[in-house]
């Protein structure tokens, strides 16, 4: 597959071998979130999801942190997100359809968060929004929202109870505790912990393993998993069957069957 690369001010974007890598790129600010970064991240997530050449998305960061949350320095100086608490322009009808958390959740392409360093606040929520998480051994996760006078604003109160159960999620959110990579692994918040220097290799190996499978089937499976969060079993089985019938009509289904009988690797085309 082709390799393309695009650079923006605060997010890097590269596609290679069917894998899109989005890299938060404010290392001097520990990849803290700014307004431009939010806009760029949203646009690039949409681009990756719509690109037929992309089968898997990796989200990572440059420097020593994955994302240290919102840019509090800019906010306190009056130039960043949430910097004007006295503003009279308060909207009660927020349109969140085109923000990174909602776009990330709605993506059909599988997503892997390669935590090259620590994730705090918004960064932790963003990591939770990915399907799979791999952490560098020195990385940490900090649910420090209440320590800053806010709540997990980007999905944490939805993801954590589902990932950890109510009691453990409550403990983590209410205390604002910081977890090491090993503690995150023990709780089930990350799929693997690897040496720092191996984080990108490990994430790409996982992505490559996923990308080798039939992309329409992988995307359908993810879509059904997402739907199943709010469906009864009977409704869900009905939707699974309808999706199954559609997949049986694809070229990739036939390729999967033939390659199995011929004892060779399948060559899926997404058709």
PDB file of C-alpha atoms in Angstrom:
ATOM      1  CA  UNK A   1       0.000   0.000   0.000  1.00  0.00           C
ATOM      2  CA  UNK A   2       1.087   3.585  -0.598  1.00  0.00           C
ATOM      3  CA  UNK A   3       2.807   5.764   1.967  1.00  0.00           C
ATOM      4  CA  UNK A   4       1.696   9.366   2.457  1.00  0.00           C
ATOM      5  CA  UNK A   5       2.633  11.924   5.048  1.00  0.00           C
ATOM      6  CA  UNK A   6       1.135  15.249   6.040  1.00  0.00           C
ATOM      7  CA  UNK A   7       2.302  17.723   8.645  1.00  0.00           C
ATOM      8  CA  UNK A   8       0.195  20.273  10.393  1.00  0.00           C
ATOM      9  CA  UNK A   9       1.241  22.614  13.201  1.00  0.00           C
ATOM     10  CA  UNK A  10       0.117  20.411  16.071  1.00  0.00           C
ATOM     11  CA  UNK A  11      -0.767  16.985  14.656  1.00  0.00           C
ATOM     12  CA  UNK A  12       1.312  14.769  12.362  1.00  0.00           C
ATOM     13  CA  UNK A  13      -0.405  12.388   9.952  1.00  0.00           C
ATOM     14  CA  UNK A  14       1.142   9.476   8.067  1.00  0.00           C
ATOM     15  CA  UNK A  15      -0.330   6.513   6.183  1.00  0.00           C
ATOM     16  CA  UNK A  16       1.839   3.474   5.501  1.00  0.00           C
ATOM     17  CA  UNK A  17       0.897  -0.149   4.767  1.00  0.00           C
ATOM     18  CA  UNK A  18      -2.737   0.510   5.553  1.00  0.00           C
ATOM     19  CA  UNK A  19      -1.945   2.072   8.946  1.00  0.00           C
ATOM     20  CA  UNK A  20      -2.636   5.738   9.674  1.00  0.00           C
ATOM     21  CA  UNK A  21      -0.518   7.204  12.468  1.00  0.00           C
ATOM     22  CA  UNK A  22      -1.726  10.419  14.118  1.00  0.00           C
ATOM     23  CA  UNK A  23       0.848  12.037  16.379  1.00  0.00           C
ATOM     24  CA  UNK A  24       0.095  14.834  18.833  1.00  0.00           C
ATOM     25  CA  UNK A  25       2.915  17.277  18.214  1.00  0.00           C
ATOM     26  CA  UNK A  26       3.380  19.864  20.967  1.00  0.00           C
ATOM     27  CA  UNK A  27       6.297  18.275  22.825  1.00  0.00           C
ATOM     28  CA  UNK A  28       7.327  21.590  24.388  1.00  0.00           C
ATOM     29  CA  UNK A  29       3.890  21.664  26.114  1.00  0.00           C
ATOM     30  CA  UNK A  30       3.735  17.903  26.807  1.00  0.00           C
ATOM     31  CA  UNK A  31       1.203  17.655  23.953  1.00  0.00           C
ATOM     32  CA  UNK A  32      -1.402  19.530  25.951  1.00  0.00           C
ATOM     33  CA  UNK A  33      -4.585  20.225  24.033  1.00  0.00           C
ATOM     34  CA  UNK A  34      -5.135  23.551  22.302  1.00  0.00           C
ATOM     35  CA  UNK A  35      -8.000  24.727  20.133  1.00  0.00           C
ATOM     36  CA  UNK A  36      -6.088  24.259  16.855  1.00  0.00           C
ATOM     37  CA  UNK A  37      -4.994  20.780  17.933  1.00  0.00           C
ATOM     38  CA  UNK A  38      -8.619  19.796  18.610  1.00  0.00           C
ATOM     39  CA  UNK A  39      -9.668  20.940  15.150  1.00  0.00           C
ATOM     40  CA  UNK A  40      -6.751  19.235  13.423  1.00  0.00           C
ATOM     41  CA  UNK A  41      -7.226  15.997  15.344  1.00  0.00           C
ATOM     42  CA  UNK A  42     -10.925  15.875  14.488  1.00  0.00           C
ATOM     43  CA  UNK A  43     -10.292  16.495  10.783  1.00  0.00           C
ATOM     44  CA  UNK A  44      -7.542  13.866  10.588  1.00  0.00           C
ATOM     45  CA  UNK A  45      -9.593  11.236  12.423  1.00  0.00           C
ATOM     46  CA  UNK A  46     -12.408  11.778   9.924  1.00  0.00           C
ATOM     47  CA  UNK A  47      -9.908  11.624   7.062  1.00  0.00           C
ATOM     48  CA  UNK A  48      -8.465   8.321   8.306  1.00  0.00           C
ATOM     49  CA  UNK A  49     -11.909   6.817   8.807  1.00  0.00           C
ATOM     50  CA  UNK A  50     -12.994   7.743   5.279  1.00  0.00           C
ATOM     51  CA  UNK A  51      -9.768   6.728   3.510  1.00  0.00           C
ATOM     52  CA  UNK A  52     -10.247   3.267   1.925  1.00  0.00           C
ATOM     53  CA  UNK A  53      -6.475   2.709   2.117  1.00  0.00           C
ATOM     54  CA  UNK A  54      -6.550   2.956   5.926  1.00  0.00           C
ATOM     55  CA  UNK A  55      -7.389  -0.178   7.869  1.00  0.00           C
ATOM     56  CA  UNK A  56      -6.101   0.715  11.346  1.00  0.00           C
ATOM     57  CA  UNK A  57      -5.370   3.994  13.161  1.00  0.00           C
ATOM     58  CA  UNK A  58      -2.596   4.536  15.714  1.00  0.00           C
ATOM     59  CA  UNK A  59      -2.762   7.585  17.986  1.00  0.00           C
ATOM     60  CA  UNK A  60       0.437   8.582  19.778  1.00  0.00           C
ATOM     61  CA  UNK A  61       2.510  11.612  20.817  1.00  0.00           C
ATOM     62  CA  UNK A  62       5.941  13.151  20.348  1.00  0.00           C
ATOM     63  CA  UNK A  63       8.363  13.762  23.181  1.00  0.00           C
ATOM     64  CA  UNK A  64       8.087  12.419  26.710  1.00  0.00           C
ATOM     65  CA  UNK A  65       4.302  12.615  27.139  1.00  0.00           C
ATOM     66  CA  UNK A  66       1.317  11.292  25.238  1.00  0.00           C
ATOM     67  CA  UNK A  67      -0.947  14.145  26.338  1.00  0.00           C
ATOM     68  CA  UNK A  68      -0.904  16.013  29.641  1.00  0.00           C
ATOM     69  CA  UNK A  69      -4.504  17.212  29.255  1.00  0.00           C
ATOM     70  CA  UNK A  70      -5.762  20.680  28.435  1.00  0.00           C
ATOM     71  CA  UNK A  71      -3.234  23.481  28.055  1.00  0.00           C
ATOM     72  CA  UNK A  72      -3.626  25.023  31.512  1.00  0.00           C
ATOM     73  CA  UNK A  73      -0.786  27.500  30.933  1.00  0.00           C
ATOM     74  CA  UNK A  74      -2.613  29.113  28.016  1.00  0.00           C
ATOM     75  CA  UNK A  75      -5.921  28.893  29.834  1.00  0.00           C
ATOM     76  CA  UNK A  76      -4.615  30.758  32.880  1.00  0.00           C
ATOM     77  CA  UNK A  77      -3.012  33.362  30.605  1.00  0.00           C
ATOM     78  CA  UNK A  78      -6.356  33.996  28.931  1.00  0.00           C
ATOM     79  CA  UNK A  79      -5.566  32.488  25.522  1.00  0.00           C
ATOM     80  CA  UNK A  80      -6.496  28.824  25.794  1.00  0.00           C
ATOM     81  CA  UNK A  81      -9.530  26.566  26.157  1.00  0.00           C
ATOM     82  CA  UNK A  82     -11.725  27.643  29.055  1.00  0.00           C
ATOM     83  CA  UNK A  83      -9.727  30.825  29.592  1.00  0.00           C
ATOM     84  CA  UNK A  84     -12.646  33.239  30.007  1.00  0.00           C
ATOM     85  CA  UNK A  85     -14.966  32.171  32.846  1.00  0.00           C
ATOM     86  CA  UNK A  86     -16.597  35.640  32.864  1.00  0.00           C
ATOM     87  CA  UNK A  87     -17.826  35.366  29.277  1.00  0.00           C
ATOM     88  CA  UNK A  88     -21.559  35.971  28.891  1.00  0.00           C
ATOM     89  CA  UNK A  89     -21.731  33.843  25.724  1.00  0.00           C
ATOM     90  CA  UNK A  90     -22.705  30.499  27.245  1.00  0.00           C
ATOM     91  CA  UNK A  91     -24.321  27.973  24.929  1.00  0.00           C
ATOM     92  CA  UNK A  92     -26.874  25.503  26.283  1.00  0.00           C
ATOM     93  CA  UNK A  93     -27.106  23.665  22.953  1.00  0.00           C
ATOM     94  CA  UNK A  94     -23.609  22.269  22.469  1.00  0.00           C
ATOM     95  CA  UNK A  95     -22.865  20.602  19.135  1.00  0.00           C
ATOM     96  CA  UNK A  96     -20.402  17.859  20.005  1.00  0.00           C
ATOM     97  CA  UNK A  97     -20.769  15.872  16.793  1.00  0.00           C
ATOM     98  CA  UNK A  98     -17.442  17.112  15.445  1.00  0.00           C
ATOM     99  CA  UNK A  99     -15.178  16.895  18.468  1.00  0.00           C
ATOM    100  CA  UNK A 100     -12.392  14.296  18.908  1.00  0.00           C
ATOM    101  CA  UNK A 101     -14.128  12.177  21.610  1.00  0.00           C
ATOM    102  CA  UNK A 102     -17.350  11.720  19.629  1.00  0.00           C
ATOM    103  CA  UNK A 103     -15.572  11.280  16.287  1.00  0.00           C
ATOM    104  CA  UNK A 104     -13.169   8.770  17.855  1.00  0.00           C
ATOM    105  CA  UNK A 105     -16.034   6.782  19.366  1.00  0.00           C
ATOM    106  CA  UNK A 106     -17.978   6.723  16.086  1.00  0.00           C
ATOM    107  CA  UNK A 107     -15.049   5.528  13.960  1.00  0.00           C
ATOM    108  CA  UNK A 108     -15.413   2.162  12.248  1.00  0.00           C
ATOM    109  CA  UNK A 109     -11.655   1.784  11.765  1.00  0.00           C
ATOM    110  CA  UNK A 110      -9.935   0.097  14.735  1.00  0.00           C
ATOM    111  CA  UNK A 111      -7.903   2.495  16.870  1.00  0.00           C
ATOM    112  CA  UNK A 112      -4.781   1.828  18.934  1.00  0.00           C
ATOM    113  CA  UNK A 113      -3.397   4.322  21.432  1.00  0.00           C
ATOM    114  CA  UNK A 114       0.384   4.009  21.762  1.00  0.00           C
ATOM    115  CA  UNK A 115       1.059   5.795  25.034  1.00  0.00           C
ATOM    116  CA  UNK A 116       4.648   6.866  24.501  1.00  0.00           C
ATOM    117  CA  UNK A 117       4.420   8.772  27.790  1.00  0.00           C
ATOM    118  CA  UNK A 118       1.960   9.832  30.428  1.00  0.00           C
ATOM    119  CA  UNK A 119      -1.691  10.674  29.808  1.00  0.00           C
ATOM    120  CA  UNK A 120      -3.568  13.010  32.135  1.00  0.00           C
ATOM    121  CA  UNK A 121      -7.065  14.467  32.070  1.00  0.00           C
ATOM    122  CA  UNK A 122      -8.163  14.945  28.472  1.00  0.00           C
ATOM    123  CA  UNK A 123      -5.232  12.795  27.373  1.00  0.00           C
ATOM    124  CA  UNK A 124      -6.415   9.903  29.524  1.00  0.00           C
ATOM    125  CA  UNK A 125      -9.973  10.239  28.213  1.00  0.00           C
ATOM    126  CA  UNK A 126      -8.640  10.220  24.657  1.00  0.00           C
ATOM    127  CA  UNK A 127      -6.646   7.068  25.350  1.00  0.00           C
ATOM    128  CA  UNK A 128      -9.766   5.444  26.828  1.00  0.00           C
ATOM    129  CA  UNK A 129     -11.626   6.318  23.631  1.00  0.00           C
ATOM    130  CA  UNK A 130      -9.319   4.083  21.578  1.00  0.00           C
ATOM    131  CA  UNK A 131     -10.129   0.400  21.173  1.00  0.00           C
ATOM    132  CA  UNK A 132      -6.714  -0.844  22.276  1.00  0.00           C
ATOM    133  CA  UNK A 133      -4.055   0.726  24.489  1.00  0.00           C
ATOM    134  CA  UNK A 134      -0.347  -0.107  24.674  1.00  0.00           C
ATOM    135  CA  UNK A 135       1.750   1.713  27.272  1.00  0.00           C
ATOM    136  CA  UNK A 136       5.447   2.461  27.539  1.00  0.00           C
ATOM    137  CA  UNK A 137       6.739   1.192  30.860  1.00  0.00           C
ATOM    138  CA  UNK A 138       7.461   4.716  32.149  1.00  0.00           C
ATOM    139  CA  UNK A 139       4.039   6.052  31.126  1.00  0.00           C
ATOM    140  CA  UNK A 140       1.326   6.864  33.637  1.00  0.00           C
ATOM    141  CA  UNK A 141      -2.393   7.606  33.574  1.00  0.00           C
ATOM    142  CA  UNK A 142      -3.711  10.421  35.747  1.00  0.00           C
ATOM    143  CA  UNK A 143      -7.449  10.941  36.204  1.00  0.00           C
ATOM    144  CA  UNK A 144      -6.682  14.312  37.753  1.00  0.00           C
ATOM    145  CA  UNK A 145      -9.923  16.051  36.788  1.00  0.00           C
ATOM    146  CA  UNK A 146     -11.321  16.744  40.263  1.00  0.00           C
ATOM    147  CA  UNK A 147      -7.897  18.023  41.314  1.00  0.00           C
ATOM    148  CA  UNK A 148      -8.357  20.760  38.691  1.00  0.00           C
ATOM    149  CA  UNK A 149     -11.958  21.547  39.586  1.00  0.00           C
ATOM    150  CA  UNK A 150     -13.583  19.760  36.633  1.00  0.00           C
ATOM    151  CA  UNK A 151     -15.011  16.365  35.670  1.00  0.00           C
ATOM    152  CA  UNK A 152     -13.783  13.858  33.034  1.00  0.00           C
ATOM    153  CA  UNK A 153     -15.166  15.952  30.202  1.00  0.00           C
ATOM    154  CA  UNK A 154     -14.307  13.770  27.235  1.00  0.00           C
ATOM    155  CA  UNK A 155     -15.805  10.373  27.946  1.00  0.00           C
ATOM    156  CA  UNK A 156     -14.109   9.231  31.151  1.00  0.00           C
ATOM    157  CA  UNK A 157     -17.319   8.977  33.164  1.00  0.00           C
ATOM    158  CA  UNK A 158     -18.728   6.743  30.406  1.00  0.00           C
ATOM    159  CA  UNK A 159     -15.657   4.601  29.645  1.00  0.00           C
ATOM    160  CA  UNK A 160     -14.242   3.964  33.116  1.00  0.00           C
ATOM    161  CA  UNK A 161     -17.342   2.383  34.751  1.00  0.00           C
ATOM    162  CA  UNK A 162     -17.629   0.068  31.738  1.00  0.00           C
ATOM    163  CA  UNK A 163     -13.944  -0.836  31.786  1.00  0.00           C
ATOM    164  CA  UNK A 164     -13.445  -1.103  35.543  1.00  0.00           C
ATOM    165  CA  UNK A 165     -16.865  -1.492  37.141  1.00  0.00           C
ATOM    166  CA  UNK A 166     -18.560   1.179  39.239  1.00  0.00           C
ATOM    167  CA  UNK A 167     -16.546   0.914  42.466  1.00  0.00           C
ATOM    168  CA  UNK A 168     -13.068   1.011  40.908  1.00  0.00           C
ATOM    169  CA  UNK A 169     -14.074   3.767  38.491  1.00  0.00           C
ATOM    170  CA  UNK A 170     -15.489   5.797  41.379  1.00  0.00           C
ATOM    171  CA  UNK A 171     -12.291   5.358  43.371  1.00  0.00           C
ATOM    172  CA  UNK A 172     -10.126   6.452  40.456  1.00  0.00           C
ATOM    173  CA  UNK A 173     -12.253   9.453  39.444  1.00  0.00           C
ATOM    174  CA  UNK A 174     -13.065  10.710  42.957  1.00  0.00           C
ATOM    175  CA  UNK A 175      -9.443  10.540  44.167  1.00  0.00           C
ATOM    176  CA  UNK A 176      -7.834  11.821  40.964  1.00  0.00           C
ATOM    177  CA  UNK A 177      -5.216   9.127  41.419  1.00  0.00           C
ATOM    178  CA  UNK A 178      -2.243   8.550  39.116  1.00  0.00           C
ATOM    179  CA  UNK A 179      -1.631   4.987  37.916  1.00  0.00           C
ATOM    180  CA  UNK A 180       1.650   3.487  36.739  1.00  0.00           C
ATOM    181  CA  UNK A 181       1.736   1.414  33.563  1.00  0.00           C
ATOM    182  CA  UNK A 182       1.826  -1.793  35.598  1.00  0.00           C
ATOM    183  CA  UNK A 183      -1.143  -0.679  37.721  1.00  0.00           C
ATOM    184  CA  UNK A 184      -3.018   0.205  34.534  1.00  0.00           C
ATOM    185  CA  UNK A 185      -2.302  -3.264  33.164  1.00  0.00           C
ATOM    186  CA  UNK A 186      -3.458  -4.932  36.382  1.00  0.00           C
ATOM    187  CA  UNK A 187      -6.744  -2.992  36.271  1.00  0.00           C
ATOM    188  CA  UNK A 188      -7.291  -3.781  32.603  1.00  0.00           C
ATOM    189  CA  UNK A 189      -6.921  -0.192  31.369  1.00  0.00           C
ATOM    190  CA  UNK A 190      -4.152  -1.177  28.961  1.00  0.00           C
ATOM    191  CA  UNK A 191      -3.618  -4.253  26.809  1.00  0.00           C
ATOM    192  CA  UNK A 192       0.152  -4.391  27.174  1.00  0.00           C
ATOM    193  CA  UNK A 193       3.149  -2.671  28.758  1.00  0.00           C
ATOM    194  CA  UNK A 194       6.404  -2.614  26.786  1.00  0.00           C
ATOM    195  CA  UNK A 195       9.850  -1.035  27.208  1.00  0.00           C
ATOM    196  CA  UNK A 196       9.771   2.652  26.280  1.00  0.00           C
ATOM    197  CA  UNK A 197      11.922   2.179  23.200  1.00  0.00           C
ATOM    198  CA  UNK A 198       9.566  -0.521  21.857  1.00  0.00           C
ATOM    199  CA  UNK A 199       6.260   1.353  22.118  1.00  0.00           C
ATOM    200  CA  UNK A 200       5.934   2.302  18.454  1.00  0.00           C
ATOM    201  CA  UNK A 201       7.177  -1.086  17.237  1.00  0.00           C
ATOM    202  CA  UNK A 202       4.672  -2.882  19.461  1.00  0.00           C
ATOM    203  CA  UNK A 203       1.772  -0.660  18.392  1.00  0.00           C
ATOM    204  CA  UNK A 204       2.615  -1.109  14.739  1.00  0.00           C
ATOM    205  CA  UNK A 205       2.915  -4.882  15.127  1.00  0.00           C
ATOM    206  CA  UNK A 206      -0.576  -4.981  16.640  1.00  0.00           C
ATOM    207  CA  UNK A 207      -1.883  -2.721  13.878  1.00  0.00           C
ATOM    208  CA  UNK A 208      -0.267  -4.880  11.205  1.00  0.00           C
ATOM    209  CA  UNK A 209      -1.900  -7.997  12.645  1.00  0.00           C
ATOM    210  CA  UNK A 210      -5.310  -6.302  12.482  1.00  0.00           C
ATOM    211  CA  UNK A 211      -4.701  -4.821   9.019  1.00  0.00           C
ATOM    212  CA  UNK A 212      -3.960  -8.272   7.600  1.00  0.00           C
ATOM    213  CA  UNK A 213      -7.563  -9.315   8.263  1.00  0.00           C
ATOM    214  CA  UNK A 214     -10.618  -8.589   6.116  1.00  0.00           C
ATOM    215  CA  UNK A 215     -11.197  -4.843   6.703  1.00  0.00           C
ATOM    216  CA  UNK A 216     -14.958  -4.920   6.124  1.00  0.00           C
ATOM    217  CA  UNK A 217     -15.329  -7.726   8.655  1.00  0.00           C
ATOM    218  CA  UNK A 218     -13.149  -5.935  11.225  1.00  0.00           C
ATOM    219  CA  UNK A 219     -15.097  -2.699  10.808  1.00  0.00           C
ATOM    220  CA  UNK A 220     -18.425  -4.526  11.001  1.00  0.00           C
ATOM    221  CA  UNK A 221     -17.311  -6.273  14.186  1.00  0.00           C
ATOM    222  CA  UNK A 222     -16.372  -2.952  15.768  1.00  0.00           C
ATOM    223  CA  UNK A 223     -19.650  -1.369  14.704  1.00  0.00           C
ATOM    224  CA  UNK A 224     -21.612  -4.284  16.182  1.00  0.00           C
ATOM    225  CA  UNK A 225     -19.656  -4.126  19.437  1.00  0.00           C
ATOM    226  CA  UNK A 226     -20.516  -0.437  19.724  1.00  0.00           C
ATOM    227  CA  UNK A 227     -24.191  -1.071  18.960  1.00  0.00           C
ATOM    228  CA  UNK A 228     -24.279  -3.913  21.468  1.00  0.00           C
ATOM    229  CA  UNK A 229     -23.507  -1.541  24.338  1.00  0.00           C
ATOM    230  CA  UNK A 230     -27.096  -0.295  24.213  1.00  0.00           C
ATOM    231  CA  UNK A 231     -29.050  -3.231  22.772  1.00  0.00           C
ATOM    232  CA  UNK A 232     -30.884  -6.222  24.159  1.00  0.00           C
ATOM    233  CA  UNK A 233     -29.416  -9.585  23.210  1.00  0.00           C
ATOM    234  CA  UNK A 234     -32.265 -10.421  20.832  1.00  0.00           C
ATOM    235  CA  UNK A 235     -32.013  -7.070  19.030  1.00  0.00           C
ATOM    236  CA  UNK A 236     -28.257  -7.440  18.791  1.00  0.00           C
ATOM    237  CA  UNK A 237     -28.399 -10.953  17.328  1.00  0.00           C
ATOM    238  CA  UNK A 238     -30.789  -9.653  14.675  1.00  0.00           C
ATOM    239  CA  UNK A 239     -28.331  -6.909  13.676  1.00  0.00           C
ATOM    240  CA  UNK A 240     -25.417  -9.364  13.673  1.00  0.00           C
ATOM    241  CA  UNK A 241     -27.282 -11.681  11.309  1.00  0.00           C
ATOM    242  CA  UNK A 242     -28.073  -8.858   8.882  1.00  0.00           C
ATOM    243  CA  UNK A 243     -24.418  -7.822   8.850  1.00  0.00           C
ATOM    244  CA  UNK A 244     -23.325 -11.437   8.437  1.00  0.00           C
ATOM    245  CA  UNK A 245     -25.498 -11.847   5.341  1.00  0.00           C
ATOM    246  CA  UNK A 246     -23.949  -8.755   3.755  1.00  0.00           C
ATOM    247  CA  UNK A 247     -20.390  -9.914   4.465  1.00  0.00           C
ATOM    248  CA  UNK A 248     -21.105 -13.292   2.824  1.00  0.00           C
ATOM    249  CA  UNK A 249     -21.639 -11.422  -0.455  1.00  0.00           C
ATOM    250  CA  UNK A 250     -18.159  -9.836  -0.440  1.00  0.00           C
ATOM    251  CA  UNK A 251     -15.089 -10.926  -2.370  1.00  0.00           C
ATOM    252  CA  UNK A 252     -13.165 -10.968   0.891  1.00  0.00           C
ATOM    253  CA  UNK A 253     -15.482 -13.652   2.290  1.00  0.00           C
ATOM    254  CA  UNK A 254     -14.719 -15.886  -0.671  1.00  0.00           C
ATOM    255  CA  UNK A 255     -11.006 -15.099  -0.391  1.00  0.00           C
ATOM    256  CA  UNK A 256     -11.087 -16.007   3.288  1.00  0.00           C
ATOM    257  CA  UNK A 257     -12.672 -19.385   2.548  1.00  0.00           C
ATOM    258  CA  UNK A 258     -10.455 -20.201  -0.440  1.00  0.00           C
ATOM    259  CA  UNK A 259      -7.226 -19.149   1.272  1.00  0.00           C
ATOM    260  CA  UNK A 260      -8.109 -21.327   4.262  1.00  0.00           C
ATOM    261  CA  UNK A 261      -8.687 -24.371   2.023  1.00  0.00           C
ATOM    262  CA  UNK A 262      -5.511 -23.663   0.059  1.00  0.00           C
ATOM    263  CA  UNK A 263      -3.531 -23.170   3.268  1.00  0.00           C
ATOM    264  CA  UNK A 264      -2.112 -19.787   2.253  1.00  0.00           C
ATOM    265  CA  UNK A 265      -2.309 -16.236   3.657  1.00  0.00           C
ATOM    266  CA  UNK A 266      -5.419 -14.377   2.532  1.00  0.00           C
ATOM    267  CA  UNK A 267      -5.135 -11.290   0.363  1.00  0.00           C
ATOM    268  CA  UNK A 268      -8.032  -9.100   1.385  1.00  0.00           C
ATOM    269  CA  UNK A 269      -8.990  -6.069  -0.696  1.00  0.00           C
ATOM    270  CA  UNK A 270     -11.870  -4.579   1.271  1.00  0.00           C
ATOM    271  CA  UNK A 271     -14.438  -5.526  -1.367  1.00  0.00           C
TER     272      UNK A 271
END
